[in-house]
Coordinates of C-alpha atoms in Angstrom, one line a residue:
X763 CA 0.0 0.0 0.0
X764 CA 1.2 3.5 -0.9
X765 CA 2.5 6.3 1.5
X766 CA -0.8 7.9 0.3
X767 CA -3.3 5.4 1.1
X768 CA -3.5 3.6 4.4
X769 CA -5.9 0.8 5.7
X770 CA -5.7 -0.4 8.9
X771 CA -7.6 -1.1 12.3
X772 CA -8.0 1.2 15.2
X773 CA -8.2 1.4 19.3
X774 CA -8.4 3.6 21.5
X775 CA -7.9 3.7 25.6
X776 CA -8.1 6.6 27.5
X777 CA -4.8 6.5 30.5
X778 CA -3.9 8.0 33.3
X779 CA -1.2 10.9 32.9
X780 CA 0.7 8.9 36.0
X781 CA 0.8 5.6 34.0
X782 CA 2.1 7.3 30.8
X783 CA 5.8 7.2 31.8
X784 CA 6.0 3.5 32.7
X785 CA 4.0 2.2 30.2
X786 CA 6.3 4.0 27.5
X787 CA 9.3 2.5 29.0
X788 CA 7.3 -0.9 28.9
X789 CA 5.9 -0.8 25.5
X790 CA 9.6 0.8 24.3
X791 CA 10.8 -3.1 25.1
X792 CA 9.3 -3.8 21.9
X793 CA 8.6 -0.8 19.9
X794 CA 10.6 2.6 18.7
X795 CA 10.1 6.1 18.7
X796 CA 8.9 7.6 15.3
X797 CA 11.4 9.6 13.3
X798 CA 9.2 13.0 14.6
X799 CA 10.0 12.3 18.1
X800 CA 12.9 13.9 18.5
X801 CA 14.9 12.9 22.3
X802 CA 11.6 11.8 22.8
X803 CA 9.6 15.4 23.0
X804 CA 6.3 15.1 21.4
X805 CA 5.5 17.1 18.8
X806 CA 2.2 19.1 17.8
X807 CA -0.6 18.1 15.0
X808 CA -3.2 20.0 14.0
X809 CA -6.5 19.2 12.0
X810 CA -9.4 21.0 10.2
X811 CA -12.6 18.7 10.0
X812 CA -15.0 19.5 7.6
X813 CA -18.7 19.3 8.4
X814 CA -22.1 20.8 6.9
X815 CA -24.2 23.4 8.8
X816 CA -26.1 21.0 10.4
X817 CA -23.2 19.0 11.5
X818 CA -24.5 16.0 9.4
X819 CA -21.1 14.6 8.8
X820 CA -20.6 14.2 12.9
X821 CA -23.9 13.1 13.6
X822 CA -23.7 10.3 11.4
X823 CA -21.0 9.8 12.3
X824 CA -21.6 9.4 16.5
X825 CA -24.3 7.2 15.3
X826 CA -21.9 3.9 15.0
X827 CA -23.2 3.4 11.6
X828 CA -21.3 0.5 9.7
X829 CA -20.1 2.7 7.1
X830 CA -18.7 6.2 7.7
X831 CA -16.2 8.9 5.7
X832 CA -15.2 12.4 6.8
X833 CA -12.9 15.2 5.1
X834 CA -9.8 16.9 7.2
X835 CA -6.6 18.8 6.8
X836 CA -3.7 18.3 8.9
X837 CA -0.7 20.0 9.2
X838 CA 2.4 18.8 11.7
X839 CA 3.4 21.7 13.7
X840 CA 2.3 24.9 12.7
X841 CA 2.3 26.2 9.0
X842 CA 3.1 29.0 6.8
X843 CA 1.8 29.5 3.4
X844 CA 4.3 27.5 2.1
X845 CA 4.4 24.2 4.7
X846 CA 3.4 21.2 3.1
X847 CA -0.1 19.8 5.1
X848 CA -2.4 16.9 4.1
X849 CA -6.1 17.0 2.8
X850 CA -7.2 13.7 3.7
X851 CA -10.3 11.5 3.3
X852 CA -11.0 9.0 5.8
X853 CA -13.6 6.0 5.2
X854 CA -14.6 3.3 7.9
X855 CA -16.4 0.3 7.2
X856 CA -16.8 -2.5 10.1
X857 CA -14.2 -0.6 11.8
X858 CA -11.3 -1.1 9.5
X859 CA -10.5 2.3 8.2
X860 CA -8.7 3.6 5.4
X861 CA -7.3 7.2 4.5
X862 CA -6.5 8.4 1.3
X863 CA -4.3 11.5 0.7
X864 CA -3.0 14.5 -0.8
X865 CA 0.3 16.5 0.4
X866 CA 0.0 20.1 -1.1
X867 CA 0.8 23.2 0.5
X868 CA -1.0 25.3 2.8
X869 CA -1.2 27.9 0.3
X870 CA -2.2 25.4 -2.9
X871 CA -5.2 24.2 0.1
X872 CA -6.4 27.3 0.6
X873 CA -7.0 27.9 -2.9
X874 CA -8.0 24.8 -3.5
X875 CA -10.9 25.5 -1.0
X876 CA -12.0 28.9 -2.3
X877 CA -11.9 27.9 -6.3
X878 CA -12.0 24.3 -6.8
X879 CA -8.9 24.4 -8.9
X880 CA -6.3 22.0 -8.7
X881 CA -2.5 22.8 -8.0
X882 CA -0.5 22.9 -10.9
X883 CA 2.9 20.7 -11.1
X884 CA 1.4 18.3 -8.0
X885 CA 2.1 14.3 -8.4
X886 CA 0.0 12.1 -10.3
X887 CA -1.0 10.1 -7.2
X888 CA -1.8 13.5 -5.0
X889 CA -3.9 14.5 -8.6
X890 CA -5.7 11.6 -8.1
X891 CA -7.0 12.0 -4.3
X892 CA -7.7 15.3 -5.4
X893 CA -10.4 13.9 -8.0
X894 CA -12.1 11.8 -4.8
X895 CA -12.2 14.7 -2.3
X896 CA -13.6 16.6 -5.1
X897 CA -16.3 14.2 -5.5
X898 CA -17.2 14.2 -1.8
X899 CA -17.3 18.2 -1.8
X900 CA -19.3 18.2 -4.7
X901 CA -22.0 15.2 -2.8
X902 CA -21.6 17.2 0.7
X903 CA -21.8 20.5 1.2
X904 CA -18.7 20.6 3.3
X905 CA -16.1 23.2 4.9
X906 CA -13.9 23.8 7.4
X907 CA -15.9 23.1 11.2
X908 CA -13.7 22.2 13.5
X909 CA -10.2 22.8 14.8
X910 CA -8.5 20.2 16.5
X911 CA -4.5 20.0 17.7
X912 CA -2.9 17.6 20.3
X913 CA 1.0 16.8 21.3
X914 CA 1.7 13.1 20.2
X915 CA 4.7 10.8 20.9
X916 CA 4.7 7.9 18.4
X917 CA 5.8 4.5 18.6
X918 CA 5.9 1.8 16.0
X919 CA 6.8 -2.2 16.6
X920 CA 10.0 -3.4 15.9
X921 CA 9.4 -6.4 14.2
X922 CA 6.3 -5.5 12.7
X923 CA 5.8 -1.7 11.8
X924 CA 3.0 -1.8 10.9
X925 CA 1.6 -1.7 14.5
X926 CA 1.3 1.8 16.1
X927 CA 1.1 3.1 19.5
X928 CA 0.8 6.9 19.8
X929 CA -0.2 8.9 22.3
X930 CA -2.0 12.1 22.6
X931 CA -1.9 14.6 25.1
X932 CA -3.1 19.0 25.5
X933 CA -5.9 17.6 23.1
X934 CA -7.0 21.6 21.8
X935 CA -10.0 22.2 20.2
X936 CA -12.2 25.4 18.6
X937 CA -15.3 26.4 16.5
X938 CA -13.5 29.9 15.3
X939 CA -10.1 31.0 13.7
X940 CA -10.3 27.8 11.5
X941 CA -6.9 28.7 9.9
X942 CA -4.1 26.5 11.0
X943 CA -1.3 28.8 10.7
X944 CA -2.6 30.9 14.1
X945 CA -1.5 28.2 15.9
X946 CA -3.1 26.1 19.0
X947 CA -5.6 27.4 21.3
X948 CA -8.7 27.1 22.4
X949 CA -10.7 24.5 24.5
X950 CA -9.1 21.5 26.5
X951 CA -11.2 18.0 25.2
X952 CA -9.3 15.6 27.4
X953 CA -10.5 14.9 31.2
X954 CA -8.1 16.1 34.1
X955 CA -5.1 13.5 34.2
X956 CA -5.9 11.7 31.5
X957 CA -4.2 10.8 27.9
X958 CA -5.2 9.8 25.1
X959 CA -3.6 6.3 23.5
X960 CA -4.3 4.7 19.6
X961 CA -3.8 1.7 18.7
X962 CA -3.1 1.0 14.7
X963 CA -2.9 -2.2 13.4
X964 CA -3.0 -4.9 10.8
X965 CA -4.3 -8.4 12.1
X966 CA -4.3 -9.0 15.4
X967 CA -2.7 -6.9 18.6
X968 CA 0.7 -8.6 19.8
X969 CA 0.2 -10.6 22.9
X970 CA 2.8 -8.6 24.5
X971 CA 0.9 -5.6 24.1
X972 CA -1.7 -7.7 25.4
X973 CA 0.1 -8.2 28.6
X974 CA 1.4 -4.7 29.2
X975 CA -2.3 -3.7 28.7
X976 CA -3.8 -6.2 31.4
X977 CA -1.2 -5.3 33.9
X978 CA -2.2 -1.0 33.6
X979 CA -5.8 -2.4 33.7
X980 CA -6.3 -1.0 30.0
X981 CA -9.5 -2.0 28.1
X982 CA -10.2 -0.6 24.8
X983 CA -12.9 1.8 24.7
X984 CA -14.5 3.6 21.9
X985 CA -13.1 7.5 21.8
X986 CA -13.5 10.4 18.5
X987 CA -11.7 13.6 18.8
X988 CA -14.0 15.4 16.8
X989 CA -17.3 13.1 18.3
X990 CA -16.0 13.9 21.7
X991 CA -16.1 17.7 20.7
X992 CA -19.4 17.6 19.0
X993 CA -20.9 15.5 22.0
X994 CA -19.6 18.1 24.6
X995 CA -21.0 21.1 22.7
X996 CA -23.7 19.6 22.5
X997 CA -24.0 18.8 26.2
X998 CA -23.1 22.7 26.7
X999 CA -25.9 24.0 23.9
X1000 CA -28.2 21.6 26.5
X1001 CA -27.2 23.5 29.6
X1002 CA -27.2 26.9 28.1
X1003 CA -30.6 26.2 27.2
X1004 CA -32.2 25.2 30.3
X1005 CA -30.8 28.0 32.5
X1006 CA -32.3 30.3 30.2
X1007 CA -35.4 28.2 30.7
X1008 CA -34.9 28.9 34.3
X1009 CA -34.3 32.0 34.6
X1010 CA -37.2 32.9 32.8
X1011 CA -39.3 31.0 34.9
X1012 CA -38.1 32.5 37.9
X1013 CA -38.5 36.4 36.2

């Protein structure tokens, strides 16, 4: 499979901030640090999602329906005009999930966005998931929704690479200033003391990982980035509402 397309299986477990240090060491047994993580600092990645106005994209998707696809942009670190991000499309079907995309710069994206035009001089294979993205904007009336930027140390095995461990920590989010060269800021989506790990994988999980797993009383649990956000706004819109309710009962 090409650097441009991926397919693979994910997990996710949400972990205490006072395991993270020993687990690392532990999983590190078996597994290396990614070429990003330089004397082991995380680094910072930051993603647009794109929705509707009515947010049909994430409330389909929150559903758990067997088939699912979203649009996003991610950049690693922040970029300038002339930073190379990804405009990715995502599809899910009985939760093995494949990503296709295109690496273009931030400028090219931006007026890819406003005009529909294609770069000029871009590979044949980033020409190509161009075409699809541009046949999910045209079927969805999609744009930039949601900001969303976390700090990530990534791990992959050393016999098999193909199986990922990263994790994900300051997990930012926003509904405003969707440009990804202002940097992070906003809202905090994690819980107090808590991280954020993935699991990626082909096959089955190693029965090491297994191990390491039952002995920081890990389970996997079902966790979205942008569901999470969408849910909690959502909660928020909920509260908002009904103390306005009140308060007008009580005037």
């Amino acid at each position: 499979m090409s650097k441009h397309t991926f397919e693979r299986r994910e997990k996710k477990i949400l972990i205490d901030n006072s395991k993270v240090a020993d687990f690392t060491r532990d999983i590190c047994e078996y597994m290396v640090p990614d070429e990003y993580n330089i004397d082991g600092e995380p680094y910072m990645i930051s993603n647009l999602y794109f929705d509707d106005e009515l947010d049909s994209v994430i409330m389909h998707s929150v559903s758990k329906p067997r088939y699912k696809e979203k649009l996003r942009v991610r950049s690693y670190g922040v970029p300038d005009e002339n930073t190379k991000v990804f405009i990715e499309i995502k599809k899910k079907l009985r939760g093995v999930g494949t990503k296709r995309r295109a690496k273009i710069t931030l400028a090219q994206l931006n007026e890819y966005l406003a005009t529909g035009k294609h770069p000029n001089g871009i590979k044949y294979i980033d020409e190509q998931v161009l075409c699809e993205i541009d046949y999910y904007r045209q079927t969805y009336d999609v744009y930039p929704k949601v900001y969303i930027s976390y700090m990530r140390n990534a791990y992959f095995g050393k016999e098999n690479k193909n199986f990922r461990v990263t994790i994900d920590k300051e997990i930012t989010t926003r509904r405003y200033d969707l440009d990804l060269s202002l940097g992070s800021y906003g809202d905090q989506l994690l819980p107090e003391g808590k991280s954020l790990l993935e699991i990626k994988f082909d096959g089955a999980v190693p029965f090491w990982f297994a191990r390491i797993m039952s002995k920081y009383s890990l389970s996997f649990g079902s966790y979205s980035k942008y569901g999470t956000e969408y849910k909690t706004l959502q909660r928020s819109l909920k509260r908002s509402k009904l103390e306005d309710k009140s308060r007008k009962e009580n005037t």
